[in-house]
Amino acid sequence: MGYQALYREWRPKSFDDLVGQEHIVTTLKNAVNLDRIAHAYLFSGPRGTGKTSVAKVFAKSLNCEYGPTDKPCGECTRCNEHDKGQFMDLMEIDAASNRGIDEIRELRDNVAYPPSEGRYKVYIVDEVHMLTTEAFNALLKTLEEPPRNVIFVLATTEPHKLPMTVLSRCQRFDFNRISISDIENRLSEVVENKEMDATQESLFIIAKKSDGGMRDALSLLDQCLSFVKPGETLKQDHVLEVTGSVSEEIYKELMSAVQNADLNNILKITQKISDDGKDWGQFLNDLILYMRDLLLVTIDNATDHLLLGSRQTLESLANEFEKYEVLSMIDFLSEKQNELKWSQNHRLVVEMSLYRLVKREGIYQKLEDRISHLEKLLQEGKYTNIQKPKEIVRSKHQDNNSEKEIESYRDQNTYQDQNNDVSTKKNALSNEKEETEEGSQKDEKKLSFEQIEKHWDEILAKLKKKKITAHAFIVEGNPIKVEENILYLGFNKTHRLHKERVEQKERSVLQEVLAEFFGDIKVKCLIIEESEANVPSASKKKSNKQQNDLIGIAESEFGPEKVEVRKNI
């Protein structure tokens, strides 16, 4: 016999050879030992997880000459014929090719005949969801009450497409995806059996690429072993080249370029991906998964659930990104991934998406919309700590007297309000005059940094009342110096987003507030090292009331469990 593919050569021949699916294996072994054999089974689950293999092992256990047993001998005539696919009482039907009513009628007629060799006739119907409605209807009666020695095993990847009348007649077993560690262990066993060498990193990539399917993993390993020369060790680069994947170093370099706004380096990376013939859809999908791994490390250092990245690389990147930045990038690229399906130029979509990541254009739109919504609600007064007064219950005999008292009280208040209005208007006119005089004096004086430092908390409070969105970004900056009526705001590297947002949209609002205090003054923003930041002492004493107001609004909008208070250090 010629060469046999690895997934066929390593197909399980007993329950003990199966990898994963312990809940199914245990149930079937007990059913065989206790003689609790059902007439129909439904095996559902992802491709390559062992549905057909389990069905064949189950049939072999029932028909072994020394059985029924959960450990078929593998040496008797029936077991050997099972292994060779020559056992007459095991019928495997592909429902995708035999989906019509005529094929099911023929099956129904053959069911009436007793087994030729074994104890049971076992029908394995693969991809059963492909049968037509008429074929299902023709199968129902036979499936419900088959002959005593007939067992049906229906296998499908899409159980939701089966009629309820079929589902209700079967014992259903749901197959899970096989874990990466289990697949990796089986691949190591195969490589060792073949007397070949492979690095653990290469086997790990194959296991992840298989998406929980052992058959896919063995097929990919077979392909990779054919790629290397005899005596050569299978390495990570070989697997990446065979699968058309991008190495982790590329993703790390790309993320660093995004954080450092290095557009030139990003274009070099995309050119290399194009020259290597990589698929843009797979590249974008893997980039999202890599960001997902980065988010896990950023949030809780959850390195046990990584899909693409390595722990050491991701931990070094985590220091450069805030978690909300990574989360916003994932949302943004996921939307672009949908656009990629309908675009004729995939490279252009990917490059423009990366450009927007660099410029932070649109990736925080949802956050900005929510902040604007909160600001609107606050301005409308919908969020207050004042409770609605309780209704006062009065007795009937008090109603007349109460109404008279209220009328007299209203008359007194009306007179007082009129007097108060006159005095208030006078005070307002005098205040306006004083403010005008003070404003002209401020324009004449040269602005000093000490003045900014002294009034910075008042400026932030005024800014918060004027526009909460602007306050949220500007509060992360600190006044650095004042030169020629220009105020320089310093932002740390981790707050690059805030600096860019202030420059693009919020600078004019801050200048308007500053004008109320000091007259005409311009604002410029800088990125500085933390050690260079001259933080005003007044800024360090932030008002708890201001913080609690914003926290209360956020908790009312999103729920207390979703709000995290982060202190800048």
Coordinates of C-alpha atoms in Angstrom, one line a residue:
M1 CA 0.0 0.0 0.0
G2 CA 1.2 3.5 -0.8
Y3 CA 1.6 6.5 1.5
Q4 CA -1.3 7.1 3.8
A5 CA -2.2 10.6 5.1
L6 CA -1.4 11.1 8.7
Y7 CA -5.0 11.8 9.7
R8 CA -6.0 8.4 8.3
E9 CA -3.0 6.6 9.7
W10 CA -3.7 8.0 13.2
R11 CA -7.4 7.6 13.2
P12 CA -8.4 6.1 16.7
K13 CA -9.0 2.4 16.8
S14 CA -10.4 2.3 20.3
F15 CA -11.9 4.6 22.9
D16 CA -8.5 4.9 24.6
D17 CA -7.0 6.3 21.4
L18 CA -9.5 9.2 21.3
V19 CA -8.2 12.7 22.3
G20 CA -10.6 14.9 24.2
Q21 CA -14.4 14.3 24.3
E22 CA -14.1 12.5 27.7
H23 CA -17.8 13.2 28.5
I24 CA -18.9 11.3 25.3
V25 CA -16.4 8.5 25.6
T26 CA -17.4 7.8 29.2
T27 CA -21.1 7.7 28.4
L28 CA -20.7 5.4 25.4
K29 CA -18.3 3.0 27.3
N30 CA -20.8 2.7 30.1
A31 CA -23.6 2.2 27.7
V32 CA -21.7 -0.7 26.1
N33 CA -20.8 -2.3 29.5
L34 CA -24.3 -1.9 30.9
D35 CA -26.1 -3.0 27.7
R36 CA -28.0 0.3 27.4
I37 CA -27.6 0.7 23.7
A38 CA -30.0 3.2 22.1
H39 CA -31.4 2.8 18.6
A40 CA -30.3 6.3 17.3
Y41 CA -27.5 8.7 18.2
L42 CA -26.8 12.2 17.0
F43 CA -23.2 13.4 17.0
S44 CA -22.9 17.2 16.5
G45 CA -19.9 19.5 16.7
P46 CA -17.2 21.3 14.7
R47 CA -15.3 19.6 11.9
G48 CA -12.4 17.3 12.7
T49 CA -13.4 16.7 16.4
G50 CA -13.9 13.0 16.1
K51 CA -17.6 12.4 15.3
T52 CA -17.1 9.8 12.6
S53 CA -14.2 8.2 14.4
V54 CA -16.2 7.8 17.6
A55 CA -19.1 6.3 15.6
K56 CA -16.7 3.7 14.0
V57 CA -15.1 2.8 17.4
F58 CA -18.6 2.5 18.9
A59 CA -19.6 0.1 16.1
K60 CA -16.4 -1.9 16.5
S61 CA -17.0 -2.2 20.3
L62 CA -20.5 -3.6 19.7
N63 CA -19.5 -6.1 17.0
C64 CA -16.2 -7.4 18.4
E65 CA -16.2 -11.2 18.7
Y66 CA -15.4 -10.9 22.4
G67 CA -17.9 -8.2 23.0
P68 CA -19.9 -6.1 23.3
T69 CA -17.0 -4.5 25.2
D70 CA -15.6 -1.0 25.7
K71 CA -12.1 -2.4 24.8
P72 CA -12.3 -4.2 21.4
C73 CA -9.5 -6.7 21.0
G74 CA -8.4 -5.4 17.6
E75 CA -7.2 -8.9 16.6
C76 CA -10.4 -10.8 15.7
T77 CA -11.7 -11.0 12.2
R78 CA -14.5 -8.5 12.8
C79 CA -12.1 -5.9 14.4
N80 CA -9.6 -6.3 11.5
E81 CA -12.4 -5.8 8.9
H82 CA -13.6 -2.8 10.8
D83 CA -10.1 -1.3 10.7
K84 CA -9.8 -1.9 7.0
G85 CA -13.3 -0.6 6.2
Q86 CA -14.5 -3.9 5.0
F87 CA -17.0 -4.9 7.6
M88 CA -20.3 -5.6 5.9
D89 CA -22.6 -4.6 8.7
L90 CA -21.1 -1.1 9.0
M91 CA -22.6 1.2 6.4
E92 CA -21.3 4.8 6.1
I93 CA -23.5 7.1 4.0
D94 CA -22.6 10.6 2.8
A95 CA -25.8 12.5 3.0
A96 CA -24.4 15.3 0.9
S97 CA -24.2 12.9 -2.0
N98 CA -27.2 10.7 -1.2
R99 CA -29.7 13.3 0.0
G100 CA -32.8 12.4 -2.1
I101 CA -35.9 10.4 -1.1
D102 CA -34.9 7.5 -3.4
E103 CA -31.7 6.8 -1.5
I104 CA -33.6 6.9 1.8
R105 CA -36.2 4.6 0.5
E106 CA -33.5 2.1 -0.5
L107 CA -31.9 2.4 3.0
R108 CA -35.3 1.8 4.6
D109 CA -35.8 -1.4 2.5
N110 CA -32.3 -2.7 3.4
V111 CA -32.8 -2.1 7.2
A112 CA -35.3 -5.0 7.3
Y113 CA -32.5 -7.5 6.6
P114 CA -30.6 -9.0 9.6
P115 CA -26.9 -8.4 10.2
S116 CA -24.6 -10.5 8.0
E117 CA -21.6 -10.9 10.3
G118 CA -22.0 -9.1 13.6
R119 CA -24.5 -8.4 16.2
Y120 CA -25.7 -5.0 15.0
K121 CA -26.0 -3.3 11.6
V122 CA -24.7 0.2 12.2
Y123 CA -25.6 3.0 9.8
I124 CA -23.4 6.1 10.0
V125 CA -25.1 9.0 8.1
D126 CA -22.5 11.8 7.8
E127 CA -23.6 15.5 7.2
V128 CA -27.2 14.4 7.8
H129 CA -28.4 18.0 7.7
M130 CA -27.9 17.9 3.9
L131 CA -30.9 15.6 3.5
T132 CA -34.0 17.0 1.8
T133 CA -37.3 17.5 3.7
E134 CA -38.8 14.6 1.8
A135 CA -35.9 12.4 2.7
F136 CA -36.2 13.2 6.4
N137 CA -39.9 12.5 6.3
A138 CA -39.2 9.1 4.7
L139 CA -36.7 8.3 7.4
L140 CA -38.8 9.3 10.4
K141 CA -40.7 6.0 11.0
T142 CA -37.6 3.8 10.5
L143 CA -35.6 6.1 12.8
E144 CA -38.2 5.9 15.5
E145 CA -38.8 2.1 15.5
P146 CA -35.9 0.4 13.7
P147 CA -35.4 -3.4 13.8
R148 CA -33.9 -4.7 17.0
N149 CA -30.3 -5.1 15.7
V150 CA -30.1 -1.8 13.8
I151 CA -28.4 1.3 15.1
F152 CA -28.3 4.8 13.5
V153 CA -25.5 7.3 14.1
L154 CA -26.3 10.7 12.6
A155 CA -23.3 13.1 12.3
T156 CA -23.6 16.8 11.5
T157 CA -21.8 20.1 11.9
E158 CA -25.1 22.0 11.8
P159 CA -27.6 20.4 14.2
H160 CA -29.9 23.5 14.0
K161 CA -30.8 22.5 10.5
L162 CA -32.3 19.2 11.5
P163 CA -36.1 19.0 12.1
M164 CA -37.3 18.7 15.7
T165 CA -38.9 15.4 14.8
V166 CA -35.5 13.9 14.1
L167 CA -33.8 15.5 17.1
S168 CA -36.4 14.1 19.4
R169 CA -35.8 10.5 18.3
C170 CA -32.0 10.6 19.0
Q171 CA -29.6 10.7 21.9
R172 CA -27.6 13.8 21.2
F173 CA -23.9 14.2 21.9
D174 CA -22.2 17.5 21.4
F175 CA -18.5 17.4 20.5
N176 CA -16.2 20.1 21.8
R177 CA -13.2 21.7 20.1
I178 CA -10.1 19.9 21.2
S179 CA -7.8 22.0 23.4
I180 CA -4.5 23.3 22.1
S181 CA -2.5 21.4 24.7
D182 CA -4.1 18.1 23.7
I183 CA -3.5 18.7 20.0
E184 CA 0.1 19.7 20.7
N185 CA 0.7 16.5 22.7
R186 CA -0.7 14.3 19.9
L187 CA 1.5 16.1 17.3
S188 CA 4.6 15.5 19.4
E189 CA 3.7 11.9 19.6
V190 CA 3.3 11.7 15.8
V191 CA 6.6 13.5 15.1
E192 CA 8.4 11.2 17.5
N193 CA 6.8 8.1 15.9
K194 CA 8.0 9.3 12.5
E195 CA 11.5 9.8 13.8
M196 CA 11.5 13.5 12.8
D197 CA 12.3 16.6 14.7
A198 CA 10.1 19.7 15.3
T199 CA 10.4 22.6 17.7
Q200 CA 7.7 23.1 20.3
E201 CA 6.9 26.5 18.9
S202 CA 6.2 25.1 15.4
L203 CA 3.8 22.5 16.9
F204 CA 2.1 25.1 19.0
I205 CA 1.4 27.2 15.9
I206 CA 0.0 24.2 14.1
A207 CA -2.3 23.4 17.1
K208 CA -3.6 27.0 17.1
K209 CA -4.2 27.1 13.4
S210 CA -6.2 23.9 13.5
D211 CA -9.1 25.7 15.4
G212 CA -9.7 22.7 17.7
G213 CA -9.8 20.1 15.0
M214 CA -7.4 17.1 15.3
R215 CA -7.9 16.2 11.6
D216 CA -6.9 19.7 10.5
A217 CA -3.9 19.6 12.8
L218 CA -2.6 16.3 11.4
S219 CA -3.2 17.4 7.8
L220 CA -1.3 20.6 8.4
L221 CA 1.6 18.7 10.2
D222 CA 1.7 16.3 7.2
Q223 CA 2.1 19.3 4.9
C224 CA 4.8 21.0 7.0
L225 CA 6.8 17.8 7.3
S226 CA 6.8 17.5 3.5
F227 CA 8.1 21.1 3.3
V228 CA 11.3 20.5 5.2
K229 CA 14.2 18.5 3.9
P230 CA 15.1 15.0 5.3
G231 CA 16.9 15.3 8.6
E232 CA 15.9 19.0 8.9
T233 CA 14.1 20.2 12.0
L234 CA 10.6 21.7 11.5
K235 CA 10.8 25.3 12.8
Q236 CA 8.4 28.1 13.5
D237 CA 9.4 30.0 10.3
H238 CA 8.6 26.9 8.2
V239 CA 5.1 26.7 9.6
L240 CA 4.5 30.4 9.1
E241 CA 5.6 30.1 5.5
V242 CA 3.5 27.1 4.7
T243 CA 0.3 28.6 6.3
G244 CA 0.8 32.0 4.9
S245 CA 0.8 33.6 8.3
V246 CA 2.7 36.7 9.6
S247 CA 5.3 36.3 12.3
E248 CA 4.8 37.9 15.7
E249 CA 7.7 40.2 15.2
I250 CA 5.8 41.9 12.4
Y251 CA 2.8 42.5 14.7
K252 CA 5.0 43.8 17.4
E253 CA 6.8 46.2 15.0
L254 CA 3.4 47.3 13.6
M255 CA 2.0 48.0 17.1
S256 CA 5.0 50.0 18.1
A257 CA 4.8 52.0 14.8
V258 CA 1.1 52.8 15.5
Q259 CA 1.9 54.0 19.0
N260 CA 4.9 56.1 17.8
A261 CA 2.9 57.5 14.8
D262 CA 5.6 56.1 12.5
L263 CA 3.6 56.0 9.2
N264 CA 6.7 55.4 7.1
N265 CA 7.4 52.1 9.0
I266 CA 3.8 51.0 8.7
L267 CA 3.9 51.4 4.9
K268 CA 7.1 49.4 4.8
I269 CA 5.4 46.6 6.8
T270 CA 2.4 46.6 4.5
Q271 CA 4.7 46.5 1.4
K272 CA 6.5 43.4 2.8
I273 CA 3.2 41.7 3.5
S274 CA 2.1 42.4 -0.1
D275 CA 5.5 41.2 -1.5
D276 CA 5.2 37.9 0.5
G277 CA 1.7 37.3 -1.0
K278 CA -0.1 37.2 2.4
D279 CA -3.9 37.3 2.4
W280 CA -5.0 40.7 3.6
G281 CA -8.2 39.3 5.2
Q282 CA -6.2 36.8 7.3
F283 CA -3.6 39.5 8.2
L284 CA -6.3 41.8 9.5
N285 CA -8.0 39.0 11.4
D286 CA -4.7 37.9 13.0
L287 CA -3.9 41.5 13.9
I288 CA -7.3 41.8 15.7
L289 CA -6.5 38.5 17.6
Y290 CA -3.0 39.8 18.5
M291 CA -4.6 43.0 19.9
R292 CA -7.0 40.8 21.8
D293 CA -4.0 39.1 23.4
L294 CA -2.5 42.5 24.2
L295 CA -5.7 43.5 25.8
L296 CA -5.7 40.5 28.1
V297 CA -2.2 41.2 29.2
T298 CA -3.0 44.9 29.7
I299 CA -6.1 44.2 31.8
D300 CA -5.1 41.3 34.1
N301 CA -1.9 39.8 32.7
A302 CA -4.0 36.8 31.6
T303 CA -1.3 34.9 29.7
D304 CA -3.0 31.5 29.9
H305 CA -5.5 32.4 27.2
L306 CA -3.3 33.9 24.5
L307 CA -4.1 32.9 20.9
L308 CA -1.2 34.4 18.8
G309 CA 1.2 36.4 20.9
S310 CA 3.9 35.3 23.3
R311 CA 3.9 36.4 26.9
Q312 CA 7.3 38.2 26.9
T313 CA 6.5 40.2 23.7
L314 CA 3.0 41.2 24.9
E315 CA 4.2 42.3 28.3
S316 CA 6.7 44.7 26.7
L317 CA 4.0 46.2 24.5
A318 CA 1.5 46.5 27.4
N319 CA 3.6 49.3 28.9
E320 CA 3.0 51.4 25.8
F321 CA -0.8 51.1 25.6
E322 CA -3.7 52.0 27.8
K323 CA -6.4 49.3 27.9
Y324 CA -9.1 51.6 26.5
E325 CA -6.8 52.4 23.6
V326 CA -6.5 48.7 22.7
L327 CA -10.2 48.1 23.1
S328 CA -11.1 51.0 20.8
M329 CA -8.6 49.8 18.2
I330 CA -10.2 46.3 18.3
D331 CA -13.7 47.8 17.8
F332 CA -12.4 50.0 14.9
L333 CA -10.6 47.2 13.1
S334 CA -13.5 44.8 13.5
E335 CA -15.7 47.3 11.6
K336 CA -13.1 47.6 8.9
Q337 CA -12.9 43.8 8.7
N338 CA -16.6 43.8 7.6
E339 CA -15.8 46.5 5.0
L340 CA -13.0 44.3 3.6
K341 CA -15.5 41.7 2.4
W342 CA -17.1 44.1 0.0
S343 CA -14.0 46.0 -1.1
Q344 CA -12.1 45.4 -4.4
N345 CA -8.9 46.8 -3.0
H346 CA -8.1 45.0 0.2
R347 CA -4.6 46.5 0.6
L348 CA -6.1 50.0 0.5
V349 CA -8.6 49.3 3.2
V350 CA -5.9 47.8 5.5
E351 CA -3.5 50.7 4.9
M352 CA -6.2 53.4 5.4
S353 CA -7.3 51.6 8.6
L354 CA -3.7 51.6 10.0
Y355 CA -3.4 55.3 9.0
R356 CA -6.4 56.1 11.0
L357 CA -5.0 54.2 14.0
V358 CA -1.9 56.4 13.8
K359 CA -3.9 59.6 13.6
R360 CA -6.6 58.3 16.1
E361 CA -9.3 59.3 13.6
G362 CA -12.7 57.8 14.3
I363 CA -11.5 55.0 16.7
Y364 CA -12.8 56.8 19.7
Q365 CA -16.1 57.8 18.1
K366 CA -18.3 55.7 20.4
L367 CA -16.5 57.0 23.5
E368 CA -16.9 60.6 22.3
D369 CA -20.6 60.0 21.5
R370 CA -21.2 58.7 25.0
I371 CA -19.3 61.6 26.7
S372 CA -21.4 64.0 24.6
H373 CA -24.5 62.2 25.7
L374 CA -23.5 62.5 29.3
E375 CA -22.8 66.2 28.8
K376 CA -26.2 66.8 27.3
L377 CA -27.9 65.0 30.2
L378 CA -26.0 67.0 32.7
Q379 CA -26.9 70.3 31.0
E380 CA -30.5 69.3 30.9
G381 CA -30.4 68.6 34.6
K382 CA -31.5 65.0 34.4
Y383 CA -28.9 63.8 36.8
T384 CA -29.3 65.3 40.3
N385 CA -28.9 64.1 43.9
I386 CA -32.2 65.8 44.9
Q387 CA -34.9 63.3 45.8
K388 CA -38.5 63.9 44.7
P389 CA -40.4 65.3 47.7
K390 CA -42.9 62.9 49.2
E391 CA -46.6 63.8 48.8
I392 CA -48.0 65.4 52.0
V393 CA -51.3 63.8 53.1
R394 CA -53.7 66.3 54.7
S395 CA -57.0 65.7 56.4
K396 CA -60.1 67.1 54.8
H397 CA -60.9 69.7 57.5
Q398 CA -57.5 71.3 56.9
D399 CA -58.0 72.0 53.2
N400 CA -59.8 75.3 53.4
N401 CA -57.4 76.9 56.0
S402 CA -54.4 75.6 54.0
E403 CA -55.5 77.3 50.8
K404 CA -55.9 80.6 52.5
E405 CA -52.5 80.4 54.1
I406 CA -50.9 79.6 50.7
E407 CA -52.6 82.6 49.0
S408 CA -51.3 85.0 51.6
Y409 CA -47.8 83.5 51.4
R410 CA -47.8 83.9 47.6
D411 CA -48.8 87.6 47.9
Q412 CA -45.9 88.3 50.3
N413 CA -43.4 86.4 48.1
T414 CA -44.5 88.2 45.0
Y415 CA -43.7 91.6 46.6
Q416 CA -40.4 90.3 47.9
D417 CA -39.4 88.9 44.5
Q418 CA -40.1 92.2 42.7
N419 CA -37.8 94.0 45.1
N420 CA -35.1 91.2 44.7
D421 CA -35.3 91.5 40.9
V422 CA -34.5 95.2 41.0
S423 CA -31.6 94.8 43.4
T424 CA -30.3 91.8 41.4
K425 CA -30.3 93.8 38.2
K426 CA -28.4 96.6 39.8
N427 CA -25.8 94.2 41.2
A428 CA -25.4 92.6 37.8
L429 CA -24.8 95.9 36.1
S430 CA -22.2 96.9 38.7
N431 CA -20.5 93.4 38.4
E432 CA -20.4 93.7 34.6
K433 CA -18.7 97.1 34.9
E434 CA -16.2 95.8 37.4
E435 CA -15.4 92.7 35.2
T436 CA -14.9 94.9 32.1
E437 CA -12.5 97.1 34.0
E438 CA -10.6 94.0 35.4
G439 CA -10.5 92.5 31.9
S440 CA -8.9 95.5 30.4
Q441 CA -6.4 95.6 33.2
K442 CA -5.5 91.9 32.6
D443 CA -5.0 92.6 28.9
E444 CA -2.5 95.3 29.8
K445 CA -0.6 93.2 32.3
K446 CA 1.8 90.5 31.1
L447 CA 0.7 87.0 32.0
S448 CA 2.9 85.0 34.3
F449 CA 3.1 81.3 35.0
E450 CA 2.4 81.9 38.7
Q451 CA -1.0 83.3 37.7
I452 CA -1.8 80.2 35.7
E453 CA -0.7 78.0 38.5
K454 CA -2.8 79.9 41.1
H455 CA -6.0 79.7 39.1
W456 CA -5.6 76.4 37.3
D457 CA -8.2 74.6 39.4
E458 CA -10.7 77.4 38.8
I459 CA -10.0 77.2 35.1
L460 CA -10.6 73.4 35.0
A461 CA -13.8 73.9 37.0
K462 CA -15.0 76.5 34.6
L463 CA -14.0 74.3 31.6
K464 CA -15.9 71.4 33.1
K465 CA -19.1 73.4 33.3
K466 CA -18.6 74.7 29.8
K467 CA -17.8 71.4 28.1
I468 CA -17.2 68.1 29.9
T469 CA -15.7 66.4 26.8
A470 CA -12.9 69.1 26.7
H471 CA -12.3 68.9 30.4
A472 CA -11.8 65.1 30.2
F473 CA -8.9 65.5 27.8
I474 CA -7.4 68.7 29.1
V475 CA -7.3 67.6 32.7
E476 CA -4.5 65.0 31.8
G477 CA -2.2 67.9 30.8
N478 CA -0.3 70.3 33.1
P479 CA 0.9 73.9 32.5
I480 CA 4.6 73.9 31.7
K481 CA 5.5 77.5 31.0
V482 CA 4.1 80.8 29.7
E483 CA 6.0 82.7 27.0
E484 CA 4.7 85.7 25.1
N485 CA 1.1 85.1 26.2
I486 CA 1.3 81.5 25.0
L487 CA 0.5 78.8 27.6
Y488 CA 2.3 75.5 27.0
L489 CA 0.5 72.3 28.2
G490 CA 2.6 69.2 28.7
F491 CA 1.3 65.6 28.2
N492 CA 3.0 62.4 29.1
K493 CA 3.7 59.8 26.3
T494 CA 0.8 57.6 27.5
H495 CA -1.6 60.6 26.9
R496 CA -0.6 61.2 23.3
L497 CA -4.3 60.8 22.4
H498 CA -5.3 63.6 24.8
K499 CA -2.7 65.9 23.3
E500 CA -3.9 65.3 19.7
R501 CA -7.6 65.7 20.7
V502 CA -6.9 69.0 22.4
E503 CA -5.0 70.3 19.4
Q504 CA -7.7 69.2 16.9
K505 CA -10.9 70.1 18.7
E506 CA -10.7 71.3 22.3
R507 CA -8.0 74.1 22.2
S508 CA -10.5 76.8 21.2
V509 CA -12.7 76.0 24.2
L510 CA -9.8 76.2 26.6
Q511 CA -8.7 79.5 25.1
E512 CA -12.2 80.9 25.6
V513 CA -12.1 80.0 29.3
L514 CA -8.6 81.4 29.7
A515 CA -9.8 84.7 28.1
E516 CA -12.3 85.1 30.9
F517 CA -9.5 85.0 33.4
F518 CA -6.5 86.6 31.7
G519 CA -7.7 88.0 28.4
D520 CA -6.4 86.9 25.0
I521 CA -4.0 83.9 25.4
K522 CA -3.0 81.1 23.0
V523 CA -2.4 77.4 23.9
K524 CA 0.2 75.0 22.6
C525 CA 0.6 71.3 23.5
L526 CA 3.8 69.3 24.0
I527 CA 4.7 65.7 24.7
I528 CA 7.2 65.5 27.6
E529 CA 8.9 63.1 29.8
E530 CA 7.3 62.5 33.2
S531 CA 10.4 63.8 35.0
E532 CA 10.1 67.1 33.1
A533 CA 6.5 67.7 34.0
N534 CA 6.2 70.7 36.3
V535 CA 2.9 69.8 37.9
P536 CA 1.2 72.7 39.6
S537 CA 0.7 72.2 43.3
A538 CA -2.9 73.3 43.0
S539 CA -3.6 70.7 40.4
K540 CA -2.5 68.0 42.8
K541 CA -5.4 68.9 45.2
K542 CA -8.3 67.9 42.9
S543 CA -11.7 68.4 44.4
N544 CA -13.4 65.2 45.5
K545 CA -16.7 66.7 44.7
Q546 CA -15.7 67.2 41.1
Q547 CA -14.6 63.7 40.8
N548 CA -17.7 62.3 42.5
D549 CA -20.0 64.2 40.2
L550 CA -18.4 62.7 37.1
I551 CA -18.2 59.2 38.7
G552 CA -21.8 59.5 39.6
I553 CA -22.8 60.4 36.1
A554 CA -20.8 57.5 34.6
E555 CA -22.2 55.0 37.1
S556 CA -25.8 56.1 36.3
E557 CA -25.2 55.7 32.6
F558 CA -23.1 52.5 32.5
G559 CA -23.7 50.8 35.9
P560 CA -21.3 50.8 38.9
E561 CA -19.7 47.5 37.9
K562 CA -18.4 48.9 34.6
V563 CA -16.9 52.1 36.0
E564 CA -13.2 52.1 37.1
V565 CA -11.6 55.1 38.7
R566 CA -8.0 55.4 37.5
K567 CA -5.6 57.7 39.3
N568 CA -2.7 59.3 37.4
I569 CA 0.7 58.9 38.9

